[in-house]
XYZ file of C-alpha atoms in Angstrom:
702
model
C -156.326 -51.326 -105.108
C -154.055 -52.198 -107.801
C -150.005 -50.943 -106.488
C -149.003 -47.898 -109.275
C -146.059 -49.656 -111.034
C -143.763 -47.516 -113.611
C -141.249 -48.359 -115.983
C -137.962 -46.123 -117.237
C -135.147 -46.556 -119.189
C -131.752 -44.962 -116.900
C -128.595 -42.788 -118.800
C -125.806 -42.729 -117.338
C -125.884 -45.507 -114.816
C -121.552 -45.987 -115.256
C -121.034 -49.029 -112.575
C -122.682 -52.578 -110.301
C -121.758 -50.636 -107.329
C -123.339 -47.229 -108.628
C -126.230 -49.022 -109.330
C -126.366 -50.674 -105.984
C -126.443 -47.419 -104.239
C -128.930 -45.932 -106.886
C -131.732 -48.653 -106.118
C -130.903 -47.936 -102.098
C -131.492 -44.697 -103.280
C -134.939 -45.286 -104.563
C -135.696 -47.450 -101.450
C -135.501 -44.924 -98.942
C -138.178 -42.429 -100.777
C -141.295 -42.755 -98.443
C -143.658 -43.323 -101.226
C -141.912 -46.382 -103.176
C -143.149 -49.266 -102.454
C -140.555 -51.511 -104.352
C -138.013 -50.882 -107.005
C -135.531 -53.065 -109.228
C -133.382 -52.348 -111.151
C -131.695 -54.060 -113.985
C -127.880 -53.392 -114.693
C -127.360 -54.963 -117.808
C -130.192 -53.492 -119.404
C -130.126 -50.059 -117.882
C -133.722 -50.058 -117.065
C -135.789 -49.250 -113.710
C -139.062 -50.708 -112.440
C -140.607 -48.276 -109.588
C -143.771 -49.784 -107.634
C -145.638 -47.288 -105.493
C -144.935 -43.295 -106.330
C -142.244 -41.223 -107.773
C -141.735 -38.670 -109.537
C -138.562 -38.630 -112.095
C -137.242 -35.481 -110.012
C -136.961 -37.353 -106.676
C -135.317 -40.517 -109.111
C -133.315 -37.938 -110.607
C -132.094 -36.736 -106.939
C -131.527 -40.446 -106.072
C -128.791 -40.758 -108.762
C -127.583 -36.717 -109.077
C -124.413 -38.590 -107.274
C -123.756 -40.912 -110.776
C -125.271 -38.320 -113.171
C -128.651 -40.761 -113.944
C -130.598 -39.598 -116.499
C -134.447 -41.712 -115.755
C -136.484 -41.244 -118.600
C -139.951 -43.313 -118.853
C -140.154 -46.650 -120.789
C -142.807 -45.600 -123.753
C -141.322 -41.893 -124.129
C -139.423 -41.751 -127.311
C -135.445 -40.583 -126.448
C -132.881 -39.940 -129.057
C -129.891 -40.838 -126.586
C -127.295 -37.778 -127.057
C -124.148 -39.806 -128.211
C -121.231 -37.149 -127.021
C -117.742 -37.826 -128.196
C -115.258 -39.902 -125.212
C -113.362 -36.030 -125.197
C -116.734 -33.767 -125.012
C -117.992 -36.008 -121.616
C -116.808 -33.570 -118.676
C -115.916 -36.685 -116.607
C -113.314 -36.910 -119.168
C -112.478 -33.448 -119.720
C -111.432 -33.317 -115.804
C -109.638 -36.381 -116.364
C -107.371 -34.724 -118.901
C -106.509 -31.655 -117.336
C -106.225 -34.039 -113.743
C -103.355 -35.542 -116.321
C -102.291 -32.531 -117.520
C -100.979 -30.707 -113.593
C -100.232 -34.375 -112.787
C -97.092 -34.339 -115.024
C -96.703 -30.978 -114.113
C -96.464 -32.008 -111.104
C -93.446 -34.432 -111.831
C -91.984 -31.848 -113.923
C -91.905 -29.983 -110.392
C -90.496 -32.550 -108.294
C -87.801 -33.025 -110.795
C -86.861 -29.349 -110.730
C -87.639 -28.256 -107.084
C -87.982 -31.146 -105.372
C -90.795 -33.534 -104.068
C -91.509 -31.544 -101.127
C -91.921 -27.660 -102.311
C -94.484 -26.246 -102.534
C -94.717 -26.182 -106.456
C -94.879 -29.660 -106.283
C -97.634 -30.522 -103.274
C -99.580 -27.582 -104.789
C -99.289 -28.904 -108.158
C -100.265 -31.989 -107.320
C -103.157 -31.008 -105.002
C -104.918 -29.104 -108.165
C -104.166 -32.732 -109.614
C -106.181 -34.683 -107.165
C -109.408 -31.846 -106.417
C -110.165 -31.460 -110.253
C -109.547 -35.395 -111.007
C -110.960 -37.026 -107.650
C -113.339 -33.688 -106.731
C -116.715 -36.111 -107.183
C -114.945 -39.052 -106.454
C -113.701 -37.897 -102.887
C -117.652 -35.929 -102.723
C -119.626 -39.186 -102.799
C -116.587 -41.480 -100.509
C -116.665 -38.902 -97.649
C -120.413 -38.925 -97.608
C -119.873 -43.031 -97.805
C -118.071 -42.631 -95.607
C -120.126 -40.652 -93.015
C -122.844 -43.138 -93.101
C -120.247 -46.233 -92.758
C -120.447 -47.452 -96.497
C -117.803 -49.134 -97.955
C -117.666 -49.575 -101.659
C -115.128 -48.856 -104.263
C -115.299 -44.930 -104.029
C -114.493 -45.183 -100.074
C -111.987 -47.170 -100.211
C -110.330 -45.259 -102.633
C -110.818 -41.967 -100.851
C -109.420 -43.313 -97.904
C -106.418 -44.265 -100.537
C -105.978 -40.762 -101.671
C -106.818 -38.510 -98.267
C -104.362 -41.126 -96.355
C -101.838 -40.470 -99.343
C -102.193 -36.613 -99.057
C -101.687 -36.803 -94.989
C -98.197 -38.827 -95.301
C -96.879 -36.473 -98.192
C -97.507 -38.949 -100.915
C -99.123 -36.314 -103.419
C -98.142 -37.765 -105.884
C -98.788 -41.289 -105.594
C -102.572 -39.495 -104.232
C -102.856 -38.254 -107.599
C -101.934 -41.124 -110.032
C -104.574 -43.003 -108.113
C -107.460 -40.371 -108.500
C -105.933 -40.529 -112.803
C -106.130 -44.118 -112.999
C -109.460 -44.547 -111.160
C -110.413 -42.215 -113.467
C -109.552 -43.692 -116.413
C -110.713 -47.045 -114.811
C -114.147 -45.940 -114.425
C -114.631 -44.405 -118.194
C -113.654 -47.594 -119.562
C -115.775 -49.821 -117.225
C -118.664 -47.175 -118.435
C -117.939 -47.471 -122.161
C -117.434 -51.400 -122.280
C -121.045 -51.735 -119.934
C -122.238 -49.459 -123.062
C -120.909 -51.805 -125.670
C -122.508 -54.913 -123.822
C -125.776 -52.940 -123.676
C -125.715 -52.232 -127.050
C -127.093 -55.787 -128.136
C -130.613 -54.386 -126.896
C -130.162 -50.933 -128.376
C -130.101 -52.597 -131.748
C -133.604 -54.551 -131.226
C -134.989 -51.725 -129.892
C -134.427 -50.158 -133.096
C -135.254 -52.761 -135.518
C -138.927 -52.537 -136.358
C -139.833 -48.750 -137.326
C -141.819 -46.529 -135.264
C -144.361 -44.959 -137.960
C -146.445 -47.230 -140.458
C -148.244 -46.807 -143.755
C -152.269 -47.668 -142.825
C -154.973 -48.112 -145.298
C -158.024 -46.900 -143.849
C -160.724 -46.506 -146.302
C -159.711 -45.444 -149.561
C -157.252 -43.353 -148.005
C -153.646 -43.869 -146.359
C -151.858 -42.375 -143.383
C -148.586 -42.116 -142.146
C -149.372 -43.436 -137.987
C -146.878 -44.252 -135.161
C -147.225 -47.454 -134.509
C -148.865 -46.683 -130.389
C -151.796 -45.604 -132.360
C -152.778 -48.514 -135.176
C -155.017 -50.911 -133.600
C -155.754 -54.861 -134.378
C -157.092 -55.275 -138.017
C -155.919 -52.082 -139.505
C -154.512 -52.936 -143.098
C -150.420 -51.558 -143.254
C -149.090 -51.088 -147.007
C -145.483 -52.169 -147.275
C -143.032 -51.512 -150.449
C -140.302 -52.538 -151.483
C -137.347 -52.213 -149.272
C -139.123 -51.166 -146.232
C -138.996 -52.748 -142.666
C -141.959 -54.269 -141.280
C -143.632 -52.110 -138.049
C -146.560 -54.657 -137.024
C -146.452 -58.204 -136.847
C -149.839 -59.194 -138.676
C -151.094 -61.385 -141.925
C -150.454 -60.936 -145.381
C -153.970 -60.597 -147.148
C -152.869 -59.174 -150.481
C -150.010 -59.943 -152.686
C -146.823 -61.745 -152.048
C -143.102 -60.931 -151.672
C -139.848 -62.912 -150.033
C -139.498 -60.905 -146.542
C -135.657 -60.777 -144.866
C -136.486 -62.134 -141.140
C -132.698 -62.515 -140.024
C -133.670 -59.997 -136.889
C -136.105 -61.949 -135.596
C -135.107 -65.794 -137.021
C -131.154 -65.262 -137.692
C -132.149 -67.137 -141.075
C -129.623 -65.317 -143.621
C -131.801 -66.823 -146.183
C -135.552 -64.476 -147.493
C -138.843 -66.097 -146.824
C -141.313 -66.032 -149.688
C -144.460 -65.084 -147.966
C -147.745 -65.185 -149.199
C -151.729 -64.437 -148.641
C -152.290 -66.019 -145.133
C -148.385 -65.717 -144.233
C -147.531 -64.103 -141.349
C -145.288 -61.385 -140.935
C -143.244 -60.160 -137.738
C -142.432 -56.507 -136.859
C -138.450 -55.395 -137.759
C -138.640 -57.696 -140.431
C -137.306 -56.593 -144.172
C -139.710 -56.041 -146.950
C -137.509 -57.149 -150.166
C -139.019 -57.197 -153.122
C -142.474 -57.071 -153.507
C -145.841 -55.208 -152.359
C -148.439 -56.527 -149.983
C -151.206 -55.460 -147.453
C -150.838 -57.049 -144.129
C -153.618 -57.459 -141.688
C -152.083 -56.030 -138.385
C -152.705 -59.223 -135.966
C -151.268 -57.569 -132.648
C -150.339 -54.437 -130.952
C -147.523 -52.961 -130.791
C -146.380 -53.899 -127.230
C -147.630 -58.057 -128.217
C -145.495 -57.713 -131.280
C -142.568 -60.924 -131.521
C -140.102 -58.100 -131.574
C -141.115 -56.323 -128.029
C -141.282 -59.848 -126.759
C -138.495 -60.551 -127.360
C -136.705 -57.246 -125.734
C -138.857 -57.890 -123.022
C -137.832 -61.108 -122.507
C -134.183 -60.652 -123.261
C -133.969 -57.542 -120.311
C -135.391 -59.518 -117.998
C -132.487 -62.542 -118.766
C -129.889 -60.172 -118.456
C -131.816 -59.257 -115.060
C -132.127 -62.516 -113.625
C -128.609 -63.379 -111.953
C -126.821 -66.315 -112.712
C -125.299 -68.437 -110.505
C -121.677 -67.688 -110.617
C -122.830 -63.513 -110.258
C -125.011 -64.724 -107.198
C -121.695 -66.448 -105.941
C -119.627 -63.549 -106.849
C -122.117 -60.840 -105.259
C -122.123 -62.897 -102.253
C -118.124 -62.871 -102.073
C -117.871 -59.677 -102.103
C -119.777 -58.550 -99.766
C -117.588 -60.262 -97.241
C -114.527 -59.693 -99.090
C -114.286 -55.923 -99.095
C -114.913 -55.088 -95.328
C -112.078 -58.003 -94.806
C -109.577 -56.133 -97.118
C -110.600 -52.712 -95.285
C -109.582 -54.617 -92.236
C -106.854 -56.081 -93.516
C -105.501 -52.760 -94.326
C -106.234 -51.508 -91.112
C -104.133 -54.539 -89.479
C -100.824 -53.880 -92.223
C -101.571 -49.952 -91.319
C -101.372 -50.178 -87.439
C -99.758 -53.520 -85.807
C -96.222 -53.038 -87.410
C -95.695 -49.662 -86.087
C -97.400 -50.691 -83.167
C -96.221 -53.815 -81.684
C -92.907 -54.796 -84.384
C -91.123 -50.915 -84.233
C -92.192 -50.653 -87.840
C -92.010 -47.241 -89.152
C -96.022 -45.131 -89.317
C -95.478 -43.670 -92.716
C -93.809 -46.623 -94.460
C -96.966 -49.552 -92.942
C -99.670 -46.846 -93.696
C -98.749 -46.519 -97.101
C -98.716 -50.168 -97.242
C -101.717 -49.796 -95.343
C -103.276 -48.023 -98.527
C -101.798 -49.885 -100.791
C -103.988 -53.122 -99.609
C -106.567 -50.824 -99.678
C -106.155 -49.824 -103.668
C -105.028 -53.006 -104.925
C -108.384 -55.183 -103.251
C -111.087 -53.183 -104.230
C -113.720 -55.551 -105.861
C -114.392 -53.842 -108.786
C -112.867 -56.377 -111.312
C -114.149 -59.138 -109.364
C -117.481 -57.583 -109.235
C -117.975 -57.218 -113.341
C -116.578 -59.908 -114.078
C -119.697 -62.103 -114.748
C -122.082 -59.728 -115.332
C -120.656 -58.078 -118.454
C -119.847 -61.909 -120.017
C -123.799 -62.212 -119.648
C -124.926 -59.327 -120.685
C -122.870 -60.090 -124.058
C -123.777 -63.454 -124.297
C -127.795 -62.925 -123.922
C -127.362 -60.068 -126.310
C -125.182 -61.819 -129.349
C -127.786 -64.953 -128.708
C -130.966 -62.819 -129.608
C -129.129 -61.126 -132.619
C -128.309 -64.463 -134.282
C -132.217 -65.499 -133.490
C -131.925 -67.592 -130.054
C -134.153 -66.237 -127.212
C -131.962 -67.337 -123.770
C -133.969 -66.672 -121.103
C -131.598 -65.789 -118.394
C -128.129 -66.224 -117.012
C -129.359 -69.304 -115.014
C -130.115 -71.252 -118.146
C -126.805 -69.996 -120.753
C -124.875 -71.522 -117.690
C -126.716 -74.725 -117.533
C -126.794 -75.372 -121.238
C -122.959 -74.751 -120.717
C -123.001 -77.776 -118.641
C -124.771 -80.093 -120.228
C -124.164 -83.209 -120.982
C -127.290 -85.273 -122.439
C -129.525 -83.397 -125.686
C -132.465 -85.842 -126.088
C -134.498 -84.488 -128.966
C -138.322 -84.914 -130.067
C -138.456 -86.750 -133.240
C -141.713 -85.324 -135.739
C -140.952 -81.815 -136.566
C -137.162 -81.525 -134.719
C -135.036 -84.419 -136.141
C -137.725 -84.410 -138.870
C -139.203 -82.233 -140.844
C -142.616 -83.400 -139.357
C -144.384 -83.766 -143.341
C -144.505 -86.781 -144.221
C -143.578 -88.046 -147.883
C -144.830 -91.130 -150.338
C -140.929 -92.772 -150.638
C -142.522 -95.551 -152.692
C -145.547 -97.198 -154.608
C -145.938 -101.115 -155.521
C -148.017 -102.822 -157.229
C -148.868 -106.822 -155.760
C -151.720 -106.853 -158.212
C -152.693 -106.669 -161.592
C -153.227 -102.525 -160.777
C -150.085 -100.163 -162.053
C -148.531 -98.065 -159.458
C -150.607 -94.692 -160.865
C -153.343 -96.796 -160.384
C -152.595 -97.700 -156.437
C -151.894 -93.483 -156.378
C -155.165 -93.041 -157.589
C -157.540 -95.030 -155.887
C -155.949 -94.358 -152.599
C -156.073 -90.622 -153.206
C -159.509 -91.055 -153.993
C -160.320 -92.319 -150.527
C -158.035 -90.613 -147.972
C -159.342 -87.309 -149.817
C -161.991 -87.963 -146.308
C -159.783 -88.547 -144.479
C -157.733 -86.083 -141.954
C -154.676 -88.237 -140.988
C -151.688 -87.254 -141.756
C -150.524 -89.920 -143.218
C -153.226 -89.109 -145.675
C -152.322 -85.780 -146.348
C -148.633 -87.127 -147.844
C -150.834 -89.420 -150.347
C -152.949 -86.393 -151.707
C -149.245 -84.415 -152.446
C -148.111 -87.008 -154.005
C -151.240 -87.628 -156.283
C -151.216 -83.475 -156.684
C -147.305 -83.879 -157.507
C -147.985 -86.639 -160.679
C -151.157 -85.096 -161.759
C -153.473 -87.635 -161.274
C -157.291 -87.058 -161.027
C -159.234 -88.630 -158.236
C -162.240 -90.655 -158.603
C -165.429 -90.205 -157.754
C -165.993 -92.318 -153.831
C -169.160 -93.490 -152.251
C -170.098 -94.558 -148.578
C -166.361 -93.599 -146.749
C -165.839 -94.543 -143.384
C -162.836 -94.279 -141.372
C -161.509 -96.649 -139.190
C -160.081 -95.638 -136.315
C -156.422 -96.137 -135.490
C -156.429 -98.674 -138.287
C -157.220 -96.849 -141.675
C -160.385 -96.507 -143.779
C -162.599 -97.862 -146.441
C -165.349 -97.270 -149.214
C -166.890 -97.777 -152.751
C -165.439 -97.077 -155.911
C -167.667 -98.106 -158.272
C -169.139 -101.150 -157.287
C -166.138 -102.939 -155.417
C -165.590 -102.234 -151.608
C -161.555 -100.652 -150.975
C -159.834 -100.981 -147.839
C -156.548 -98.906 -147.205
C -155.175 -98.499 -143.652
C -152.448 -100.275 -141.712
C -151.250 -104.567 -141.931
C -153.075 -104.826 -139.035
C -156.133 -104.150 -140.334
C -155.951 -107.074 -143.560
C -154.897 -109.485 -141.167
C -158.231 -109.008 -139.467
C -159.495 -110.365 -142.332
C -156.959 -112.097 -144.413
C -153.611 -113.881 -143.938
C -150.889 -111.925 -145.730
C -148.701 -114.343 -148.045
C -145.031 -113.777 -146.488
C -143.940 -112.113 -149.691
C -146.037 -109.540 -148.780
C -145.171 -109.823 -144.618
C -141.516 -109.625 -146.100
C -141.757 -106.538 -147.369
C -143.810 -105.158 -145.210
C -141.309 -105.824 -142.408
C -138.407 -104.681 -144.734
C -139.894 -100.660 -145.423
C -140.698 -100.598 -141.654
C -136.980 -101.594 -140.475
C -136.131 -98.617 -142.935
C -137.746 -96.295 -140.688
C -141.173 -95.984 -143.182
C -144.754 -96.307 -142.225
C -147.167 -98.628 -144.683
C -150.352 -98.126 -145.486
C -151.687 -101.619 -147.650
C -154.574 -101.157 -150.681
C -157.222 -104.095 -151.334
C -160.460 -105.439 -151.152
C -162.086 -107.965 -148.313
C -159.668 -110.604 -150.200
C -157.093 -109.236 -151.393
C -154.005 -106.930 -151.488
C -153.751 -104.604 -154.300
C -150.722 -102.708 -153.559
C -149.005 -100.516 -150.732
C -147.715 -97.141 -150.122
C -144.936 -96.490 -148.301
C -144.623 -93.034 -145.983
C -141.764 -91.238 -144.249
C -141.682 -88.651 -142.305
C -138.326 -87.205 -143.751
C -135.308 -86.462 -141.271
C -134.088 -83.249 -142.195
C -130.449 -82.468 -144.084
C -129.131 -80.842 -141.455
C -129.844 -83.476 -138.059
C -126.597 -85.881 -139.206
C -124.330 -82.770 -138.870
C -125.990 -81.329 -135.819
C -125.743 -84.305 -133.928
C -121.946 -84.652 -135.161
C -121.215 -81.410 -133.519
C -122.856 -82.305 -130.537
C -120.729 -85.147 -129.781
C -117.525 -83.314 -130.700
C -118.224 -79.955 -128.047
C -118.540 -82.961 -125.987
C -121.888 -83.718 -124.917
C -121.861 -87.706 -123.982
C -124.965 -88.754 -125.188
C -127.836 -87.854 -127.642
C -131.355 -89.928 -127.418
C -134.768 -89.494 -129.438
C -138.050 -89.944 -128.115
C -140.708 -91.169 -130.111
C -143.914 -91.800 -130.078
C -143.596 -93.988 -133.734
C -142.520 -97.335 -133.531
C -140.174 -99.090 -132.279
C -138.631 -100.307 -136.032
C -139.122 -96.438 -137.588
C -137.356 -95.385 -134.669
C -134.260 -97.200 -134.539
C -134.167 -96.264 -138.567
C -133.723 -92.620 -137.863
C -131.853 -93.893 -134.912
C -129.001 -95.331 -137.132
C -129.130 -92.483 -139.938
C -128.570 -89.819 -137.638
C -126.051 -92.363 -135.539
C -128.322 -90.931 -132.111
C -126.412 -92.803 -128.478
C -130.276 -93.799 -128.500
C -134.108 -94.386 -129.128
C -136.616 -94.775 -126.915
C -139.811 -95.301 -129.043
C -143.681 -95.820 -128.494
C -143.540 -93.012 -126.010
C -146.744 -91.322 -124.717
C -146.096 -87.630 -123.631
C -145.758 -88.906 -119.752
C -143.250 -91.641 -120.924
C -141.361 -88.929 -122.130
C -141.383 -87.615 -118.857
C -140.258 -90.293 -116.998
C -137.696 -91.085 -119.375
C -136.412 -87.127 -118.873
C -136.344 -87.893 -115.103
C -134.227 -90.977 -115.133
C -131.756 -89.215 -117.610
C -131.275 -86.766 -115.132
C -130.610 -88.671 -112.099
C -128.263 -90.752 -114.440
C -126.418 -87.810 -115.683
C -127.439 -84.458 -114.392
C -127.981 -81.760 -117.006
C -130.359 -82.889 -119.246
C -131.663 -80.102 -122.767
C -134.825 -81.083 -123.819
C -135.529 -80.156 -127.682
C -138.670 -80.155 -128.757
C -141.893 -77.786 -130.494
C -142.953 -76.190 -127.083
C -146.773 -77.940 -127.499
C -146.511 -80.877 -127.434
C -143.867 -81.617 -124.880
C -144.327 -78.979 -122.605
C -144.700 -81.522 -119.234
C -140.239 -83.111 -120.698
C -139.676 -79.156 -121.830
C -140.409 -78.343 -118.182
C -138.768 -81.244 -116.209
C -135.520 -80.692 -117.755
C -132.215 -78.692 -116.737
C -132.546 -76.443 -119.851
C -136.072 -76.900 -121.844
C -135.110 -75.494 -125.512
C -138.214 -75.095 -128.151
C -138.098 -75.056 -131.907
C -139.767 -72.582 -134.194
C -140.320 -69.889 -131.750
C -141.017 -66.733 -133.378
C -144.639 -66.780 -133.670
C -145.528 -68.875 -131.292
C -146.407 -67.356 -127.668
C -145.978 -71.227 -126.129
C -142.668 -72.041 -126.905
C -141.313 -68.439 -125.716
C -143.419 -69.158 -122.446
C -142.905 -72.863 -122.134
C -139.458 -72.495 -122.918
C -135.617 -71.440 -120.726
C -134.355 -70.966 -124.688
C -136.114 -70.706 -127.832
C -135.057 -70.950 -131.018
C -136.413 -68.342 -133.334
C -136.424 -70.149 -136.835
C -137.439 -73.499 -137.275
C -133.557 -74.513 -137.496
C -132.090 -77.073 -136.035
C -128.383 -75.704 -136.050
C -128.548 -73.306 -133.675
C -128.024 -75.932 -131.273
C -124.318 -76.623 -131.535
C -124.248 -72.843 -131.797
C -126.037 -72.263 -128.268
C -123.746 -74.982 -126.720
C -121.089 -73.494 -128.228
C -121.304 -69.762 -126.625
C -122.843 -71.357 -123.434
C -119.757 -73.121 -123.078
C -117.706 -70.227 -123.851
C -119.519 -67.989 -121.795
C -118.690 -70.275 -118.794
C -114.399 -70.770 -119.606
C -114.541 -66.621 -119.890
C -116.026 -66.424 -116.549
C -113.946 -68.402 -114.859
C -111.228 -67.215 -116.219
C -111.970 -63.373 -115.602
C -112.885 -64.338 -111.304
C -109.666 -66.863 -111.178
C -107.096 -64.012 -113.285
C -109.275 -60.751 -110.793
C -108.815 -62.917 -107.341
C -104.830 -64.459 -108.547
C -103.762 -60.657 -109.444
C -105.572 -59.612 -105.895
C -103.515 -62.024 -104.243
C -100.709 -61.783 -106.018
C -100.062 -57.429 -105.920
C -100.870 -58.642 -102.035
C -97.801 -60.489 -101.673
C -95.599 -57.805 -103.076
C -96.438 -55.781 -100.393
C -94.660 -58.169 -97.714
C -90.990 -56.659 -99.190
C -93.158 -53.035 -99.429
C -92.289 -53.171 -103.455
C -96.028 -52.417 -104.771
C -96.328 -48.946 -105.224
C -99.881 -47.023 -104.395
C -100.061 -45.859 -108.255
C -99.021 -49.856 -108.947
C -101.609 -51.044 -106.999
C -104.459 -48.962 -108.217
C -102.902 -49.615 -111.832
C -102.961 -53.677 -111.172
C -106.815 -53.020 -110.504
C -107.465 -51.361 -113.553
C -105.755 -53.618 -115.604
C -107.398 -56.218 -114.065
C -111.140 -54.567 -114.614
C -110.170 -53.557 -118.571
C -109.142 -57.128 -119.452
C -111.834 -58.418 -117.212
C -114.476 -56.558 -119.367
C -112.505 -57.057 -123.169
C -112.310 -60.661 -121.946
C -115.490 -60.913 -121.802
C -116.775 -58.665 -125.146
C -114.619 -61.716 -126.973
C -118.245 -62.830 -126.428
C -119.445 -59.977 -129.278
C -117.606 -61.816 -132.052
C -119.192 -65.527 -131.717
C -120.423 -66.524 -134.731
C -123.652 -68.803 -135.523
């Protein structure tokens, strides 16, 4: 029997403490086996049985609304001042100001002043005190419990004004925290709104507008100019430029023709297309991106795990310190009760771990969302942090540093045949070959508009080349080793071959059993962006850039010199690449491997961070790598490392600032300079600054 599992989206989830309490309340439902709450994505997974009413009851303390994941709901966006909690805060502020007016006119201990401050506390802090007192009965010491003790304590010792200020500033802090988390989560909402909910489907001779959930694999989708693609599919009629920026981050539209793949959420710019649907709505590339981004935001980064563990012991410690500050001096040193209770309450308020707890998740959520919008899929906070600490980047050669498609660089005649005849004969034989180098020769012949000759008795010679009869002559084409078996190559030919190989080219000789007629040099062209990418990586502080290739040492070294790589390891089998990555990790610690996610799977898995190129449409790349560059664009690599390093810096700044401010405020308590309202202002200020600092990551550009 399979366990029932339901996924919901949450509205109104305001803070990390509320999330933890909500999760705990759901666990207390008897029919619930397990629950996972993703705070960053506002998403809830429940294993077992629970009605929406039960779930909303569990979150009633924070006004949380629960909606099934697949249910389309237009989230109601109330203006800031229309939200009930903000209206009560405003009314509370009015009574707070009125209270200070009455204290000036009638004195601080007058009935008018106390009543006005009391009304301000009740209106602004009703929900806070209600939850805080309930927590206190259960001995749950979270942020709201600490605040409630501080407010009630202030009222008991006659500091009504201070209590009202604490309530008001805490409400402002909560509103700002809620607003900022909503801003950070906007990155996922933006992704979710990319693909349309309906599509025009052609069935027989009729066209219907159908909800994407009802579209089947094999249906034909009609796309007009200016329309967004609703489903992943393959073009079966027409051609058009498609803007894929939403998926791959590419700014330049891509021409799509018959047989090409299109992705849901991309924009058809100019032509009309008919597209055969190849994936269900839940399996489209954009759906996978959304799912992986949400999972990534749920996974706690090492720094967040540390902060959470620290906060677990920190809060009870603050409570104990506050208790000692309030009781020890009056009991043993003859201190004034009112004065030291007041100071104890100030410790309680300033020690609130709000800024500390939120310091990491806001930064992680914002950075992962920013990366996703720029075509980089980071599959967890741990990978984001590890990328920020990289010291070595290892590259696969083919398809990563190079274009992956060999091109003819030169045709040289060594006989009475001219260059075009050398190319014509070579292409005529290679027409029957499956080798990648053969396609380069055929492509060059097509470009030169050469007519191919009839060929008989074609035979492939494994690992060396091929032979065939043209006219009445047996012609060989292949590596220099193939010809060295039947003849002794002249020093002139050997020198020319060596010169081409030193330039990183593969040489294919053409000739008979007794004579070399000429040769063709073929090379896998280096990407235009590779050199600038390597330079940017070195500027970012990457100590070592290394290329791993199965090619010969000469070819590898030539590309290494051209790109100014730190090191080149050539003639490697897949298992050799794995060994190199392991040894690099032993020597340098943090190592990234970047490849196509298919051939390099073992090396990608072994590296500290595995980065796959061209993740769009490639399930293997999305599954095997820690990070996927959705476009086939190496330029995204420096951006990803720079974003990760900036995130690490911001997390460090946040934690240092949150703790530093608290230490400073606690020191001010010793001479009695710290008032209750200053304490809450310090806590609110720390929270606000930490959040705003994290939101700077939204502006990090590719």
